[in-house]
Short mmCIF file of C-alpha atoms and ligand atoms in Angstrom, two decimals:
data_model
loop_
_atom_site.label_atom_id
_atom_site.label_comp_id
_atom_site.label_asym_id
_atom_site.label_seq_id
_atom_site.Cartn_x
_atom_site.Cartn_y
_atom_site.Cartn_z
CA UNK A 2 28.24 40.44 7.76
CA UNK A 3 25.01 40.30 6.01
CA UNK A 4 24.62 38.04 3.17
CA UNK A 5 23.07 39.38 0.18
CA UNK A 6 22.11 37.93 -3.41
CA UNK A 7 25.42 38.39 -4.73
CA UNK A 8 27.34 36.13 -2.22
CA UNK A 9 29.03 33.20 -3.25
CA UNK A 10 30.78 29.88 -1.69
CA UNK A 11 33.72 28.49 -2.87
CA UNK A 12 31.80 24.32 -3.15
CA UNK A 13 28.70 25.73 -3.25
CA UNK A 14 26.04 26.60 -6.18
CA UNK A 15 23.51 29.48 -5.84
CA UNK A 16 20.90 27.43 -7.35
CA UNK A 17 17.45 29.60 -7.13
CA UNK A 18 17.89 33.38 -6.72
CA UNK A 19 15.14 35.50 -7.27
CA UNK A 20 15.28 38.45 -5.59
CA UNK A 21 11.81 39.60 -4.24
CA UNK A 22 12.24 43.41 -2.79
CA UNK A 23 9.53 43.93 0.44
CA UNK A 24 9.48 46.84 2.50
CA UNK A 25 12.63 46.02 4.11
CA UNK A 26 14.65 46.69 1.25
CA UNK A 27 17.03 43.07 1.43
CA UNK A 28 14.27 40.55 1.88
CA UNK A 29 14.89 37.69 -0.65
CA UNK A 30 12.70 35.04 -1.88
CA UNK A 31 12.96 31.98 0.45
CA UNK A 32 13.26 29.53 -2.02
CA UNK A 33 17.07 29.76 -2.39
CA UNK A 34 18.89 27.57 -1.17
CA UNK A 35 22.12 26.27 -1.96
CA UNK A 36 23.26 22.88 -3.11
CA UNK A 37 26.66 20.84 -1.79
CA UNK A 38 28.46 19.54 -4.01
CA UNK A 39 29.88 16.65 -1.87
CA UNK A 40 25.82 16.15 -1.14
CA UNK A 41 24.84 16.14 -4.43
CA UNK A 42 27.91 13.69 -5.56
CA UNK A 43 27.12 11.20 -2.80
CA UNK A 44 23.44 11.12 -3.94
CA UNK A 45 24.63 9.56 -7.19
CA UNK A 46 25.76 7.04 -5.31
CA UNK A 47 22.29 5.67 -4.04
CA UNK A 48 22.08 2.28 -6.09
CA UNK A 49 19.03 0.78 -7.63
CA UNK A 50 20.88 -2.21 -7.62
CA UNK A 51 21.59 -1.93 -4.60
CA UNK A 52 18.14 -1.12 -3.40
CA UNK A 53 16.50 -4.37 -5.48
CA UNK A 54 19.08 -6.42 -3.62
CA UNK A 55 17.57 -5.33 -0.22
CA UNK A 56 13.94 -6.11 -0.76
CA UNK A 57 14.58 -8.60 -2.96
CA UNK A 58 16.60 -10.30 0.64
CA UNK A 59 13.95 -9.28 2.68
CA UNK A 60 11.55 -10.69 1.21
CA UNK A 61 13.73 -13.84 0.79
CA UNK A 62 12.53 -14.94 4.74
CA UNK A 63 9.12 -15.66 3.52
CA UNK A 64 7.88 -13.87 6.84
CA UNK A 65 8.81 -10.91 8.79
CA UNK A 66 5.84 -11.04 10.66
CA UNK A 67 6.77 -9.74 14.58
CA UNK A 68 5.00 -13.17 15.61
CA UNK A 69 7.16 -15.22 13.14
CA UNK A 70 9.94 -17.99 14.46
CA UNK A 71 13.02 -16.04 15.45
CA UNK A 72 14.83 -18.97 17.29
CA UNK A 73 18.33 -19.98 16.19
CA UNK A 74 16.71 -22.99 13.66
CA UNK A 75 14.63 -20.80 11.99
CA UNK A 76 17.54 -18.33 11.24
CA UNK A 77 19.89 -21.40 9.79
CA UNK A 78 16.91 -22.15 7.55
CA UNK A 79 16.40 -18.31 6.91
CA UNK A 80 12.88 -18.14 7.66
CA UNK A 81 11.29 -15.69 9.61
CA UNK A 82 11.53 -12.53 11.26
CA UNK A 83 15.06 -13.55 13.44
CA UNK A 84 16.48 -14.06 10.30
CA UNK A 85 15.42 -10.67 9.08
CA UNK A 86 16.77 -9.66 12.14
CA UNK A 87 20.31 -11.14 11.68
CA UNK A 88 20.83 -9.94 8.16
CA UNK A 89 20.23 -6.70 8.74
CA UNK A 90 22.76 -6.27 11.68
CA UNK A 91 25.41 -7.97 9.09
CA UNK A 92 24.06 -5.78 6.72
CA UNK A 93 25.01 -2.42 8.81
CA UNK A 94 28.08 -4.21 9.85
CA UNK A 95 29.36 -4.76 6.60
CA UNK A 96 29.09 -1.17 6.05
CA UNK A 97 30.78 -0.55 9.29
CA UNK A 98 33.91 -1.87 8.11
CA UNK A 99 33.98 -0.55 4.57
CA UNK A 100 34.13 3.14 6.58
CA UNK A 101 36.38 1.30 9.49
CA UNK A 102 33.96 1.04 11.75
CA UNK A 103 32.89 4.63 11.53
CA UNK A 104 28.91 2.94 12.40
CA UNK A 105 27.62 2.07 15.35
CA UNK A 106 25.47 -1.11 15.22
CA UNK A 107 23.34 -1.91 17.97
CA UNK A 108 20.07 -3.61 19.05
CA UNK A 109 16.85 -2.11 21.10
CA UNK A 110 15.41 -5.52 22.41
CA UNK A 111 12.17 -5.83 24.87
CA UNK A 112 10.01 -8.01 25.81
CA UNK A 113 6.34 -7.28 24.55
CA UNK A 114 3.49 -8.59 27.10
CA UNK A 115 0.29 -9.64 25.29
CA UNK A 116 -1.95 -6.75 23.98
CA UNK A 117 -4.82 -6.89 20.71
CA UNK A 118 -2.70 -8.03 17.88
CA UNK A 119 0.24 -10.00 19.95
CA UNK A 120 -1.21 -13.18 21.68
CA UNK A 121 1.74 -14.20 23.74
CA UNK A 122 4.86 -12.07 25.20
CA UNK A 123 7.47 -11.34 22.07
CA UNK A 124 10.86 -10.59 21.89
CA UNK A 125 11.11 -7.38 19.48
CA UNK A 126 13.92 -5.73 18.36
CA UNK A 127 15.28 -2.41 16.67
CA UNK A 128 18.22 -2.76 14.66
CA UNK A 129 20.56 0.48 13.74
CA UNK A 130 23.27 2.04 12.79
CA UNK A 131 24.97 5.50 14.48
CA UNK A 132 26.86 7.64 12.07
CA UNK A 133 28.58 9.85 15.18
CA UNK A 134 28.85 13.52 14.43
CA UNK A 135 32.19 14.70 14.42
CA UNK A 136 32.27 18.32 16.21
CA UNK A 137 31.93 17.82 20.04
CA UNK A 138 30.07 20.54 20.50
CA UNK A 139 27.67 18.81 18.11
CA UNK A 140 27.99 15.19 18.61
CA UNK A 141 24.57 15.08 20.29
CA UNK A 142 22.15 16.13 18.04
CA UNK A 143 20.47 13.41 15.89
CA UNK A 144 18.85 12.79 12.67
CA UNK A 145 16.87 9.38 11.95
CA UNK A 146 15.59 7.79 9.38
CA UNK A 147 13.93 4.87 9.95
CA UNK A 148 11.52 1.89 8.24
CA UNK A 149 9.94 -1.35 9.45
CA UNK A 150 11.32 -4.41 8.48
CA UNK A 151 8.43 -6.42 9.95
CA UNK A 152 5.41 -7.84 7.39
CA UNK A 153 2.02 -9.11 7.41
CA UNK A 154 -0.32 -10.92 5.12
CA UNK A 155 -4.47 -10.89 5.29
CA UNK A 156 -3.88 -11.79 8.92
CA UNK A 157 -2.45 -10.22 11.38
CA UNK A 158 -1.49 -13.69 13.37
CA UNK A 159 -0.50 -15.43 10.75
CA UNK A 160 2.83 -16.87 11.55
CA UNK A 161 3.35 -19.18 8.84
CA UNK A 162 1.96 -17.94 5.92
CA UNK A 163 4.04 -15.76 3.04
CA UNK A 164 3.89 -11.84 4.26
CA UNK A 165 6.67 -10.93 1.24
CA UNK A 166 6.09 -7.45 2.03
CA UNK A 167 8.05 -5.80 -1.06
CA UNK A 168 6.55 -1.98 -0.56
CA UNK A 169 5.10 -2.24 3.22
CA UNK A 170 8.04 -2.01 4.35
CA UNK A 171 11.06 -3.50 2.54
CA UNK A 172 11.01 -0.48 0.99
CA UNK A 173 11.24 2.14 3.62
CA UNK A 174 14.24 -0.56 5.28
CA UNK A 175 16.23 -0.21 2.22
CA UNK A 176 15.78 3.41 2.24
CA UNK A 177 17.53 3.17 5.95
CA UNK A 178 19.75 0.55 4.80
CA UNK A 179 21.31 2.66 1.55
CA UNK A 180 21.44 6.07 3.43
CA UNK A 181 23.75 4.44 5.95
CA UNK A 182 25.86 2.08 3.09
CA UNK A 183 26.35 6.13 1.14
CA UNK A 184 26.32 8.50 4.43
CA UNK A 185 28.69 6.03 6.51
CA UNK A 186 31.39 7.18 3.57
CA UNK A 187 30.95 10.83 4.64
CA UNK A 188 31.53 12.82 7.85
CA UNK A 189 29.06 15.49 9.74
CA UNK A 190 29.05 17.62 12.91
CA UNK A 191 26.05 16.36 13.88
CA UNK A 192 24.95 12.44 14.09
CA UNK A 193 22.67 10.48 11.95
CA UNK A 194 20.95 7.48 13.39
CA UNK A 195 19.80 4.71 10.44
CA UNK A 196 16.57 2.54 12.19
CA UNK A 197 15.11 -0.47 11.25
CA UNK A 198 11.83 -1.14 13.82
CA UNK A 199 9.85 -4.26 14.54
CA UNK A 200 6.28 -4.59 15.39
CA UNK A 201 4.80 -2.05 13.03
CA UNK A 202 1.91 -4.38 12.14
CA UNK A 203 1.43 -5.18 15.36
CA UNK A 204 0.81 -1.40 16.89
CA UNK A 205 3.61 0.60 16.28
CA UNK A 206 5.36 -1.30 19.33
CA UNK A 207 8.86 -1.06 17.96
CA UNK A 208 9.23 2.66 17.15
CA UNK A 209 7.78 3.28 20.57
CA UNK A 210 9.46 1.67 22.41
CA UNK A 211 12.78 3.56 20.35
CA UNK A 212 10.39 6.71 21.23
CA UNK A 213 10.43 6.59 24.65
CA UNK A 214 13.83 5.10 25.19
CA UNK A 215 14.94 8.34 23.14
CA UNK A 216 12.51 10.35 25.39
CA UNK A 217 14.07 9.19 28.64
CA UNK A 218 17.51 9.58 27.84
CA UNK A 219 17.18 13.08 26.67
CA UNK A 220 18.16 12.43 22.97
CA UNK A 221 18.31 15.86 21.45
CA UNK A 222 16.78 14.04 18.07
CA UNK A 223 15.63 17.09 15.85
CA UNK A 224 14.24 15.05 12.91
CA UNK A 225 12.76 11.61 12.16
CA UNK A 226 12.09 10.67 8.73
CA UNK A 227 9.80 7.25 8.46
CA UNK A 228 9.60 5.71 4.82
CA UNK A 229 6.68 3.21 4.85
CA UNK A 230 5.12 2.02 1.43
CA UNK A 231 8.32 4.04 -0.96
CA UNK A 232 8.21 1.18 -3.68
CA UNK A 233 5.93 3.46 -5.96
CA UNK A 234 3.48 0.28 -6.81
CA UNK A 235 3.67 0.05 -10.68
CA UNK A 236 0.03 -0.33 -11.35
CA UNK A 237 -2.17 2.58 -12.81
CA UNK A 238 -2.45 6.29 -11.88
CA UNK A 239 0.52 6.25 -9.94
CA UNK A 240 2.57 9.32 -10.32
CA UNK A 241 6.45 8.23 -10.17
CA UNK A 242 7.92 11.78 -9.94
CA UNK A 243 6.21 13.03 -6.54
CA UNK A 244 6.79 11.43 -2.75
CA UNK A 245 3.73 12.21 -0.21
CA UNK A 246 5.26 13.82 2.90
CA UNK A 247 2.43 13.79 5.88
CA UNK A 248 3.27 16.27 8.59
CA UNK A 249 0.76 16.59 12.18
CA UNK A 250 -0.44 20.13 12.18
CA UNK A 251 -0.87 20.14 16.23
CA UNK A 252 1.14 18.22 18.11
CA UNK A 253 0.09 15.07 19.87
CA UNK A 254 2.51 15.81 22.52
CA UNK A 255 1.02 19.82 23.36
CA UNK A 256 -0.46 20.51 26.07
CA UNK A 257 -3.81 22.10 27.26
CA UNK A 258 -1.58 25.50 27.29
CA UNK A 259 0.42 25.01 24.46
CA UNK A 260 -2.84 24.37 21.98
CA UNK A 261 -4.16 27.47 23.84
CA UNK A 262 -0.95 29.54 22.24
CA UNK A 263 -1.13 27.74 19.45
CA UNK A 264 -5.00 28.47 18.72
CA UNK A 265 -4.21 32.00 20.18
CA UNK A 266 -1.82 32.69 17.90
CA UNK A 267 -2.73 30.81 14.45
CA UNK A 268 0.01 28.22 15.11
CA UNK A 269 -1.71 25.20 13.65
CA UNK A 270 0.28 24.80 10.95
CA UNK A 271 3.60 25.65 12.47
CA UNK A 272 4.92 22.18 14.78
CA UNK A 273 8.15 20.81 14.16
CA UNK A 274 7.00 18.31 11.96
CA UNK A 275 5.53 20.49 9.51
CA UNK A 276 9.06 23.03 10.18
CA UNK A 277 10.85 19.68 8.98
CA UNK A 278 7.98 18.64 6.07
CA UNK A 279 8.71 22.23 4.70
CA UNK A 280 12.52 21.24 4.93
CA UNK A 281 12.16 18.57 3.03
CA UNK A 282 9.90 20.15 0.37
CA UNK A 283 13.19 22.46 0.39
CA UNK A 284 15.58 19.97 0.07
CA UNK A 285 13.79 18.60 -2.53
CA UNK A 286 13.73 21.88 -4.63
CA UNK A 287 17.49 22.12 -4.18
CA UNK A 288 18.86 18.44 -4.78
CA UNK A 289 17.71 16.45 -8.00
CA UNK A 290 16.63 13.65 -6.42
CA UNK A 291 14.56 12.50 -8.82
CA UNK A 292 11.47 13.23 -7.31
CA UNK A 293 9.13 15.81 -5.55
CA UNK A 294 7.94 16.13 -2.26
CA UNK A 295 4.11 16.80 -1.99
CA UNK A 296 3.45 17.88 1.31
CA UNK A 297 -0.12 16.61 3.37
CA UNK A 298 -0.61 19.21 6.06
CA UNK A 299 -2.37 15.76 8.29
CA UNK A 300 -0.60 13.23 10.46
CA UNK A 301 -1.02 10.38 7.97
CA UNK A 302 -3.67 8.96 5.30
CA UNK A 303 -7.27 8.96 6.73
CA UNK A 304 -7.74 6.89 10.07
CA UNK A 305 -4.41 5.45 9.23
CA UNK A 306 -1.53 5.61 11.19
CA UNK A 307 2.71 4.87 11.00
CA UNK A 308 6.07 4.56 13.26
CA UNK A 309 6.32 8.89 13.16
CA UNK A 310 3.63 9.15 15.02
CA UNK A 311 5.61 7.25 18.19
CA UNK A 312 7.87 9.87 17.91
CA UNK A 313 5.55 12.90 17.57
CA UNK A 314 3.69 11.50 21.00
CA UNK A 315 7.24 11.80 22.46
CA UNK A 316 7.31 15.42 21.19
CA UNK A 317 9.67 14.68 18.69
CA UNK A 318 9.45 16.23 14.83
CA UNK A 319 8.78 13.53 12.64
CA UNK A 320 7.48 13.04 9.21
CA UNK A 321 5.56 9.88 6.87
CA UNK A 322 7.13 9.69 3.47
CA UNK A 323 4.81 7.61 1.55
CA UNK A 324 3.63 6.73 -2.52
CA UNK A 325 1.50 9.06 -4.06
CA UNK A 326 -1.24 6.16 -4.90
CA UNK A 327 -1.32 2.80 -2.69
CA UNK A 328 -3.00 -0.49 -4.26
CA UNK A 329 -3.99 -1.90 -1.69
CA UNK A 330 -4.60 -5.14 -3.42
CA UNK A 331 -1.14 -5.49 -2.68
CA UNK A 332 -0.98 -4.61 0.80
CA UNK A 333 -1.56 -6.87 3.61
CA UNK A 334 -3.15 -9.42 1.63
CA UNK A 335 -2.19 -13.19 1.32
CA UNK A 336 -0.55 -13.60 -1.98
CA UNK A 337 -3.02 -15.41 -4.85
CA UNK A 338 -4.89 -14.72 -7.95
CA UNK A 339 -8.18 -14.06 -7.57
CA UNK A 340 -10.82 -12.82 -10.82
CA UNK A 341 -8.12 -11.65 -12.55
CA UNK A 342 -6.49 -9.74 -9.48
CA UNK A 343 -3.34 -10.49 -8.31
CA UNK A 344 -3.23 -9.86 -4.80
CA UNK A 345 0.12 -9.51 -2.37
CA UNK A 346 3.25 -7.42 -1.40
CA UNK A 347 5.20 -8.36 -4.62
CA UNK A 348 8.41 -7.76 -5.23
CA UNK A 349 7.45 -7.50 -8.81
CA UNK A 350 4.84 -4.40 -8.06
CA UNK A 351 7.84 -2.24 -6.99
CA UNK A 352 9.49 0.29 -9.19
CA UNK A 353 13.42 0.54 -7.62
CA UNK A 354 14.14 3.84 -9.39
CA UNK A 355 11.53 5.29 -7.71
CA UNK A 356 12.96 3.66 -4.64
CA UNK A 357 16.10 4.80 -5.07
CA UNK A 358 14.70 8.25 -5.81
CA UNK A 359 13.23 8.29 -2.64
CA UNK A 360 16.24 7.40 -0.86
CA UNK A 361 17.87 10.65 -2.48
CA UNK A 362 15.40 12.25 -1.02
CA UNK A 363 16.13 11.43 2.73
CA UNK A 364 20.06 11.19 2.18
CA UNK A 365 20.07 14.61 0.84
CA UNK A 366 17.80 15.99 3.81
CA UNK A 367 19.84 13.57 6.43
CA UNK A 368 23.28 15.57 4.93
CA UNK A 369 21.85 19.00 5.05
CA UNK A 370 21.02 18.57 8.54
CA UNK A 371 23.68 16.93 9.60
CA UNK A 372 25.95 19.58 8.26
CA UNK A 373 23.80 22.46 8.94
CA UNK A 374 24.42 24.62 12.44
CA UNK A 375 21.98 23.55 15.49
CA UNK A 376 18.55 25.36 15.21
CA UNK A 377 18.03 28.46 16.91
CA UNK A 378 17.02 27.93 20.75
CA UNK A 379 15.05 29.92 22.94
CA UNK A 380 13.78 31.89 19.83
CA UNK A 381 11.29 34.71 21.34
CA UNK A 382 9.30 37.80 19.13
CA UNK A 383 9.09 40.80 21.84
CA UNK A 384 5.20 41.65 22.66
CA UNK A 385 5.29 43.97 25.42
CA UNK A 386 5.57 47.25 23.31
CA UNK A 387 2.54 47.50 20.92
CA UNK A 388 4.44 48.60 17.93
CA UNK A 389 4.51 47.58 13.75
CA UNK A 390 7.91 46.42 14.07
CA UNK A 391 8.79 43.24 14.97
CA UNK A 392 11.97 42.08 17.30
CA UNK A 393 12.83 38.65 17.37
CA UNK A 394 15.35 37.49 19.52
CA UNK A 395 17.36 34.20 19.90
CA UNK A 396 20.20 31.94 21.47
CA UNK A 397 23.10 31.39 19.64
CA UNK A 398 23.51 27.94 17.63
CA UNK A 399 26.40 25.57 18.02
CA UNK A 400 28.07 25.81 14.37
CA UNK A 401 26.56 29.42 13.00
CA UNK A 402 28.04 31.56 11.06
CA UNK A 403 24.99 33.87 10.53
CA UNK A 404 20.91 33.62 10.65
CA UNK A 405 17.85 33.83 8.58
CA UNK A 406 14.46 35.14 9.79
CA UNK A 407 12.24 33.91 7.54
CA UNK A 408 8.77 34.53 7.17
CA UNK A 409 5.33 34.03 4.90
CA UNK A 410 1.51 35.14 4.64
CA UNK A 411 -0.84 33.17 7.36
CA UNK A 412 -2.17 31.26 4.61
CA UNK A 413 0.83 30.60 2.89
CA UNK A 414 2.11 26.84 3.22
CA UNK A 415 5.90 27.64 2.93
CA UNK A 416 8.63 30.13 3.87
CA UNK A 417 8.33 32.96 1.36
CA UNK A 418 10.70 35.41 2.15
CA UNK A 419 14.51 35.71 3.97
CA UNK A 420 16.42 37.71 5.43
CA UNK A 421 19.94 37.37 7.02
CA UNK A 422 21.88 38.69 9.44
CA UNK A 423 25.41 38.57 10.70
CA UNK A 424 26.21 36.66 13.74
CA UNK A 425 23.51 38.20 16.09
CA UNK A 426 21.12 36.78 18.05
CA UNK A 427 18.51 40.04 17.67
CA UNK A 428 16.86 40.86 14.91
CA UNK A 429 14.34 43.39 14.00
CA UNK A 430 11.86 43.80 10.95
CA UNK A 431 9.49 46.25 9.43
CA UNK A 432 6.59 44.28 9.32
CA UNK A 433 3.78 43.41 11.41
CA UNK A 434 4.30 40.07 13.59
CA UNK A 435 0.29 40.66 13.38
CA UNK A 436 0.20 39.84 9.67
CA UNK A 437 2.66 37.07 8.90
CA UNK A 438 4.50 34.25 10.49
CA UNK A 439 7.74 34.86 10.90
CA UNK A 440 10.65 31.90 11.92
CA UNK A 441 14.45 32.06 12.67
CA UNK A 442 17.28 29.62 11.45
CA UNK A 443 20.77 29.41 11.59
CA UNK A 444 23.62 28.90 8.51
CA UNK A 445 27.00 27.75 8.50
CA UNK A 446 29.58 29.34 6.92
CA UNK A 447 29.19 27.17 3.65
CA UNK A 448 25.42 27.73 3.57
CA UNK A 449 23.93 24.95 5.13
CA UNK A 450 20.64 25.96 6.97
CA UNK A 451 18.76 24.57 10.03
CA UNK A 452 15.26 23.52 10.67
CA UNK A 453 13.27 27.51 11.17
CA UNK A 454 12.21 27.76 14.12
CA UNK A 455 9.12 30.05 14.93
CA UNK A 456 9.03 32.19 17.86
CA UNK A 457 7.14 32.11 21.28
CA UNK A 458 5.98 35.76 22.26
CA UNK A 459 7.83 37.11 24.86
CA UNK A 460 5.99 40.01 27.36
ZN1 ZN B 15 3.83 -0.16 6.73
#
C-alpha cells in the first residue's frame, strides 16, 4: 500500500498537509506528521504543580553537591546529596505503585577514585525508573531522558555551603521525574528509561559511568534526551516560547574512517544526534507543547559541556535541551546580594510553566518513539551503477507497517520532502543521490514514525 495525502487513521489527526509535487509525482512535504490523541491527552497531564513541588524538594536538602554528606544522619536531617538520593527513589516508587508496579526502580552505584574536582573516593549514584516496552520483539530498545540532580555553588568543593540549584538541574530532574509520574500511566512497544545522574558538577562522572555500563551491555538505546538549565530564568530577554536543542554534528565516537565517509560524502550534519534533534524539532511542530524547539547544529554552548555528551562518546544519539538565555548570575554562584545583584540558583528565578512546557516537550518525543516501529537497519543507497536514479535499500523494522524515504537540499537543516512505500525494504527515486540527502524511516500502522536513518553507500 502506498500512503498518500488523502489517508486517514481512525485516533489520529492529519495535522500539516501540504502537498509539495517534485519530479516523482507523490513526494509530499515532510513536515506532516500526525498527532496521537492518547499522546496529546497525556501531555495535559504534565503538572506545573507538580513540577514546583519537585524543585521546590530538591532544593529543600540545602546541598546536592556529589561531595555533600550522604550518610544515614544526614538523610534523617534531610541534608545533602543522600537525601536527594533517597527521595527520589521514593519518588519513582510512588509512581511505581500508582501504575502497579509497572516501573522499574533501580540504582547505578560506583565508587569514584580521586580525580580534579573530587578530592577523596565518592560513592555516586544514578537513580531511575524503567517503563518496560510491551511487544517482545521490542522490549529492548530504549529511550532516556535524563537530568542531574547534583548542585554546586561558587565552589566546586564546597560541601557545606547552600548549592539550591533551582534551574541547574532541579529542573531537568523534574523533567525526568514528571515524564515517568504521566508515561508510567501509559503502555509502549518499546521501553523508556527515566535517569536522574550524579556528579555532573564534578565531570560528567555519573552519566558516564550510565554510558559505558549501557555500552557494555549492548543496550540498544536509540535516543537520550538530557534537560540541564529548563527553568527558563525569569530575568530579561529571555524568550519563554522556544527550548535550545544542541545536537554534535560529527560524532565523538567516529572513527578515522567513518569522518573520512562522512567528509567524503557531506555527512557533517547527518549523526544520530542531529537525526534525533530534527525529531524533536518535529515533534515539536506536531504536539502543542507549549513551546518550540530551536535547534544548535554544535555539541553544546561554547567550551561548555553536559551529561549527552557521555553518551555521544559511547556512540549513542543524544541531545542538550537547554533555556534560550542563561543568567549566569544565578548559576553556580553562592547565594547573596551583591550591588544590587542577586546572585544564586533560586527557586524564585524559575518560571514552572515553562518547565512544564518543556517536559511536554520530551514526553511527547519519549511517546512517539516509544510507539513508533524500530528504525530502519542496515539502510544502504546502491553506488555501483553510475546512474540519476537512486536505490535505497533496507532491513525490515520490528513493528512497520510501511516506510518513508525522506530527503532535503545539502544545505537544508531539515527533512523536506517524503515519500512512502508499502511494506518493502527497496526503494527507488528519480533524483540524484548526488544532489540531496536522502534518509529512510519506518511507520506503524497508526502513523507513528522512527528516527530517519541516512544511508551508507553500498558498491
Ligand atoms: Zn547543569
Amino acid at each position: 500500500m502506498t500512503l498518500n495525502n488523502s489517508w486517514t487513521l481512525g485516533t489520529a489527526v492529519l495535522v500539516v498537509s501540504i502537498m509539495c509535487v517534485t519530479q516523482t509525482g507523490t513526494a509530499q512535504d515532510a513536515t506532516k506528521t500526525v498527532q496521537d490523541t492518547k499522546i496529546a491527552a497525556a501531555l495535559q497531564q504534565v503538572s506545573a504543580q507538580r513540577i514546583q513541588a519537585d524543585v521546590e524538594k530538591l532544593v529543600s536538602f540545602g546541598t546536592r553537591l556529589t561531595l555533600s554528606a550522604q550518610d544515614p544522619s544526614s538523610i534523617t536531617a534531610g541534608r545533602g546529596i543522600g537525601a536527594a538520593r533517597e527521595w527520589l527513589k521514593s519518588e519513582f516508587e510512588r509512581y511505581s505503585k500508582d501504575c502497579s508496579g509497572c516501573l522499574e526502580v533501580k540504582t547505578d552505584s560506583f565508587i569514584e577514585q580521586p580525580v580534579d574536582r573530587i578530592p577523596a573516593a565518592t560513592e555516586i549514584t544514578n537513580v531511575y525508573a524503567v517503563l518496560k516496552g510491551t511487544d517482545p520483539g521490542q522490549v529492548k530498545r530504549i529511550v532516556l531522558v535524563t537530568g542531574h540532580y547534583d548542585s554546586r555553588n561558587s565552589d566546586t568543593l564546597d560541601v557545606k555551603g547552600d548549592a539550591p540549584g533551582a534551574n541547574d538541574d532541579a529542573s531537568g530532574t523534574a523533567v525526568s521525574l514528571e515524564c515517568a509520574r504521566v508515561l508510567s500511566k501509559m503502555k509502549f512497544p518499546a521501553t523508556i528509561i527515566f535517569l536522574t545522574v550524579a556528579g555532573e558538577e564534578q565531570g560528567l562522572n555519573g552519566s558516564r559511568h550510565f554510558a559505558k555500563m549501557a555500552k557494555e551491555q549492548g543496550w540498544e538505546l536509540e535516543a537520550v534526551l538530557n534537560n540541564d538549565i529548563v527553568g527558563g530564568d525569569k530575568s530579561t530577554g529571555q524568550d519563554h516560547s522556544v527550548i535550545r536543542v544542541f545536537s554534535e554534528g560529527v560524532p565523538a565516537a567516529a572513527s578515522e574512517q567513518d569522518v573520512k565517509r562522512i567528509r567524503g560524502l557531506g555527512g557533517e550534519s547527518d549523526s544520530g544526534s542531529r537525526q534525533l534533534a530534527r525529531y524533536i524539532a518535529e515533534v515539536g511542530r506536531t504536539y502543542d507543547a507549549g513551546v518550540k524547539p530551536m535547534m544548535v547544529f554544535r555539541f553544546d554552548r561554547y567550551l561548555r559541556g553536559g551529561d549527552h555528551y557521555s553518551f555521544n562518546q559511547q556512540g549513542f544519539a543524544a541531545v542538550r535541551l537547554t533555556e534560550l538565555r542563561e543568567d549566569f548570575h544565578h548559576q553556580h554562584q553562592n547565594v547573596r546580594s551583591e550591588n544590587g545583584i542577586e546572585y544564586g540558583d533560586l527557586p524564585k528565578f524559575v518560571d514552572y510553566d515553562y518547565v512544564t512546557h518543556v517536559a511536554r516537550l520530551n514526553a511527547a518525543t519519549l511517546a512517539s518513539l516509544a510507539s513508533a516501529p524500530a528504525p530502519p537497519l542496515n539502510v544502504r543507497i546502491l553506488t555501483k551503477d553510475l546512474e540519476n536514479d537512486s536505490t535505497l535499500t533496507w532491513d525490515a523494522s520490528a513493528g512497520a507497517a510501511s516506510y518513508e524515504v525522506v530527503w532535503r537540499a545539502t544545505t537544508s537543516p531539515e527533512w523536506e520532502h517524503t515519500q512512502s512505500f508499502a511494506n518493502v525494504t527497496r526503494a527507488t527515486l528519480k533524483l540524484s543521490k548526488d544532489n540531496v540527502i536522502f534518509a529512510v524511516r519506518a511507520v506503524d500502522a497508526a502513523g507513528h514514525r522512527s528516527i530517519a536513518v541516512v544511508p551508507l553507500p553500498e558498491r
